[in-house]
Amino acid sequence: MLPRIAAAALIAAAVVLAPVPAVAATASEDPGLQQRIDAVLAEFPGGTQTGPDEVSWQDGAVVLTLESEGQLAARSVGSCATGTHCVYSGSGLSGSKLTFSTCSTQSVAPLGAPVASIANARSVVVRAYNSIGVVGSVSANGSASTSSWGVTKVGC
């Protein structure tokens, strides 16, 4: 029994380093997902399916979240949480931070300082704008130094 718990812990550790899905997949979106969950439960008994893409052991102390195949998953970037994009007053994702949870184009004025860096923890491209138009973009799961861009708005 101990080797199986150790193996489950190893899987959970590997999952920590794996991409986190931007949106939990359902069996109808990825029919193979339920088969993969069933295979994990068969190989590592004692687990419980706790969501459409999740299995847990030891009352939730160990949780495995499976990514839907073929899905570009967003993951946190620095201190910018999964599914959001953030602008920072400092370079390298430092200083004061303004977080956006929607993709509509919005002003960065509440930051109160020039935007020096942007983090994109989404699965889509985030665009940076100044008074003239688009001045740059940040790829999914990426970041950029923007101190020379004169960013006034961001959106995706």
C-alpha positions as a Markdown table, in Angstrom:
| # | Residue | x | y | z |
|---|---|---|---|---|
| 1 | Met | 0.0 | 0.0 | 0.0 |
| 2 | Leu | 2.9 | 2.4 | 0.8 |
| 3 | Pro | 4.4 | 2.1 | -2.7 |
| 4 | Arg | 1.0 | 3.0 | -4.2 |
| 5 | Ile | 0.7 | 6.1 | -2.0 |
| 6 | Ala | 4.2 | 7.1 | -2.9 |
| 7 | Ala | 3.4 | 6.7 | -6.6 |
| 8 | Ala | 0.3 | 8.8 | -6.2 |
| 9 | Ala | 2.4 | 11.5 | -4.4 |
| 10 | Leu | 4.8 | 11.4 | -7.3 |
| 11 | Ile | 2.0 | 11.9 | -9.8 |
| 12 | Ala | 0.7 | 14.8 | -7.7 |
| 13 | Ala | 4.2 | 16.3 | -7.6 |
| 14 | Ala | 4.4 | 16.0 | -11.4 |
| 15 | Val | 1.0 | 17.7 | -11.8 |
| 16 | Val | 2.2 | 20.7 | -9.8 |
| 17 | Leu | 4.7 | 21.3 | -12.6 |
| 18 | Ala | 2.2 | 20.6 | -15.3 |
| 19 | Pro | 0.0 | 23.3 | -16.9 |
| 20 | Val | -3.2 | 24.1 | -15.1 |
| 21 | Pro | -6.3 | 24.1 | -17.3 |
| 22 | Ala | -7.8 | 27.5 | -18.0 |
| 23 | Val | -11.3 | 26.0 | -17.8 |
| 24 | Ala | -12.1 | 22.5 | -16.5 |
| 25 | Ala | -12.8 | 20.2 | -19.3 |
| 26 | Thr | -15.9 | 18.0 | -19.3 |
| 27 | Ala | -16.2 | 14.5 | -20.7 |
| 28 | Ser | -18.3 | 15.8 | -23.6 |
| 29 | Glu | -15.4 | 18.2 | -24.6 |
| 30 | Asp | -12.7 | 15.5 | -24.2 |
| 31 | Pro | -14.2 | 12.0 | -24.3 |
| 32 | Gly | -10.7 | 10.6 | -23.5 |
| 33 | Leu | -10.6 | 12.5 | -20.2 |
| 34 | Gln | -12.9 | 10.2 | -18.3 |
| 35 | Gln | -10.9 | 7.2 | -19.7 |
| 36 | Arg | -7.7 | 8.8 | -18.4 |
| 37 | Ile | -9.3 | 9.4 | -15.0 |
| 38 | Asp | -10.6 | 5.8 | -14.9 |
| 39 | Ala | -7.1 | 4.5 | -15.7 |
| 40 | Val | -5.5 | 6.6 | -12.9 |
| 41 | Leu | -8.1 | 5.3 | -10.4 |
| 42 | Ala | -7.5 | 1.7 | -11.5 |
| 43 | Glu | -3.7 | 2.1 | -11.2 |
| 44 | Phe | -3.7 | 4.1 | -7.9 |
| 45 | Pro | -6.6 | 2.8 | -5.8 |
| 46 | Gly | -8.1 | 4.8 | -2.9 |
| 47 | Gly | -8.6 | 7.9 | -5.0 |
| 48 | Thr | -11.9 | 9.6 | -5.6 |
| 49 | Gln | -13.0 | 11.5 | -8.7 |
| 50 | Thr | -13.8 | 15.0 | -7.3 |
| 51 | Gly | -14.5 | 16.8 | -10.6 |
| 52 | Pro | -14.7 | 16.3 | -14.3 |
| 53 | Asp | -10.9 | 16.5 | -14.6 |
| 54 | Glu | -9.8 | 15.8 | -11.0 |
| 55 | Val | -8.9 | 12.9 | -8.7 |
| 56 | Ser | -8.0 | 13.2 | -5.0 |
| 57 | Trp | -6.5 | 10.9 | -2.4 |
| 58 | Gln | -6.2 | 11.2 | 1.4 |
| 59 | Asp | -9.2 | 13.4 | 1.8 |
| 60 | Gly | -7.9 | 16.0 | -0.7 |
| 61 | Ala | -4.3 | 16.1 | 0.6 |
| 62 | Val | -3.2 | 14.9 | -2.8 |
| 63 | Val | -5.0 | 16.2 | -5.9 |
| 64 | Leu | -4.4 | 15.3 | -9.5 |
| 65 | Thr | -5.9 | 17.7 | -12.2 |
| 66 | Leu | -5.7 | 16.3 | -15.7 |
| 67 | Glu | -5.4 | 18.7 | -18.7 |
| 68 | Ser | -7.7 | 18.2 | -21.6 |
| 69 | Glu | -5.8 | 16.9 | -24.6 |
| 70 | Gly | -5.2 | 19.5 | -27.3 |
| 71 | Gln | -6.2 | 22.5 | -25.1 |
| 72 | Leu | -3.8 | 25.4 | -24.6 |
| 73 | Ala | -3.8 | 25.8 | -20.9 |
| 74 | Ala | -3.3 | 29.1 | -19.2 |
| 75 | Arg | -1.1 | 29.1 | -16.1 |
| 76 | Ser | -0.1 | 31.7 | -13.6 |
| 77 | Val | 2.7 | 34.0 | -14.7 |
| 78 | Gly | 4.6 | 35.4 | -11.8 |
| 79 | Ser | 2.0 | 36.8 | -9.3 |
| 80 | Cys | -0.6 | 37.0 | -12.0 |
| 81 | Ala | -3.2 | 34.3 | -11.4 |
| 82 | Thr | -4.4 | 31.8 | -14.0 |
| 83 | Gly | -7.1 | 33.2 | -16.2 |
| 84 | Thr | -6.1 | 36.9 | -15.7 |
| 85 | His | -3.7 | 39.4 | -17.2 |
| 86 | Cys | -1.8 | 41.9 | -15.1 |
| 87 | Val | 0.1 | 45.2 | -15.5 |
| 88 | Tyr | 2.9 | 46.2 | -13.1 |
| 89 | Ser | 4.5 | 49.5 | -12.3 |
| 90 | Gly | 7.9 | 47.9 | -12.0 |
| 91 | Ser | 10.0 | 45.9 | -14.4 |
| 92 | Gly | 10.1 | 42.1 | -14.2 |
| 93 | Leu | 6.5 | 41.9 | -12.9 |
| 94 | Ser | 7.3 | 43.9 | -9.8 |
| 95 | Gly | 5.9 | 46.9 | -8.1 |
| 96 | Ser | 2.2 | 47.7 | -7.9 |
| 97 | Lys | -0.1 | 45.4 | -9.8 |
| 98 | Leu | -3.4 | 45.9 | -11.6 |
| 99 | Thr | -5.3 | 42.6 | -12.4 |
| 100 | Phe | -7.9 | 42.1 | -15.1 |
| 101 | Ser | -10.2 | 39.2 | -15.0 |
| 102 | Thr | -12.1 | 40.1 | -18.2 |
| 103 | Cys | -10.8 | 40.5 | -21.8 |
| 104 | Ser | -12.5 | 43.8 | -22.6 |
| 105 | Thr | -10.1 | 46.6 | -23.3 |
| 106 | Gln | -9.6 | 48.6 | -20.1 |
| 107 | Ser | -7.6 | 51.6 | -18.9 |
| 108 | Val | -4.5 | 51.0 | -16.8 |
| 109 | Ala | -4.9 | 54.5 | -15.1 |
| 110 | Pro | -5.8 | 53.0 | -11.7 |
| 111 | Leu | -2.2 | 51.7 | -11.5 |
| 112 | Gly | -1.1 | 55.2 | -10.9 |
| 113 | Ala | 2.2 | 54.7 | -12.5 |
| 114 | Pro | 3.6 | 53.9 | -16.0 |
| 115 | Val | 3.2 | 50.3 | -17.0 |
| 116 | Ala | 6.6 | 48.7 | -16.9 |
| 117 | Ser | 5.7 | 45.1 | -17.4 |
| 118 | Ile | 2.7 | 42.9 | -18.4 |
| 119 | Ala | 1.9 | 39.3 | -17.4 |
| 120 | Asn | -0.6 | 37.2 | -19.4 |
| 121 | Ala | -1.9 | 34.2 | -17.6 |
| 122 | Arg | -4.6 | 33.5 | -20.2 |
| 123 | Ser | -4.7 | 31.2 | -23.2 |
| 124 | Val | -5.2 | 34.1 | -25.6 |
| 125 | Val | -3.0 | 37.1 | -26.7 |
| 126 | Val | -3.2 | 40.3 | -24.6 |
| 127 | Arg | -2.7 | 43.5 | -26.5 |
| 128 | Ala | -1.2 | 46.8 | -25.1 |
| 129 | Tyr | -2.5 | 50.1 | -26.4 |
| 130 | Asn | -1.4 | 53.7 | -26.2 |
| 131 | Ser | -3.2 | 56.8 | -27.5 |
| 132 | Ile | -2.3 | 55.9 | -31.1 |
| 133 | Gly | -3.3 | 52.2 | -31.1 |
| 134 | Val | -1.7 | 48.8 | -30.5 |
| 135 | Val | 1.9 | 49.1 | -29.3 |
| 136 | Gly | 2.6 | 45.5 | -28.5 |
| 137 | Ser | 1.2 | 42.1 | -27.4 |
| 138 | Val | 2.0 | 39.4 | -24.9 |
| 139 | Ser | 1.5 | 35.8 | -25.9 |
| 140 | Ala | -0.5 | 33.3 | -23.8 |
| 141 | Asn | 1.4 | 32.3 | -20.6 |
| 142 | Gly | 4.0 | 35.0 | -21.2 |
| 143 | Ser | 5.2 | 38.4 | -20.0 |
| 144 | Ala | 6.9 | 41.5 | -21.5 |
| 145 | Ser | 8.8 | 44.5 | -20.4 |
| 146 | Thr | 6.7 | 47.5 | -21.6 |
| 147 | Ser | 8.3 | 50.6 | -20.0 |
| 148 | Ser | 9.0 | 52.1 | -23.5 |
| 149 | Trp | 5.5 | 51.3 | -24.9 |
| 150 | Gly | 3.5 | 54.1 | -23.1 |
| 151 | Val | 0.7 | 51.7 | -22.3 |
| 152 | Thr | -2.7 | 53.3 | -21.5 |
| 153 | Lys | -5.0 | 50.3 | -22.0 |
| 154 | Val | -4.8 | 46.5 | -22.2 |
| 155 | Gly | -7.2 | 43.9 | -23.6 |
| 156 | Cys | -7.6 | 40.6 | -25.3 |
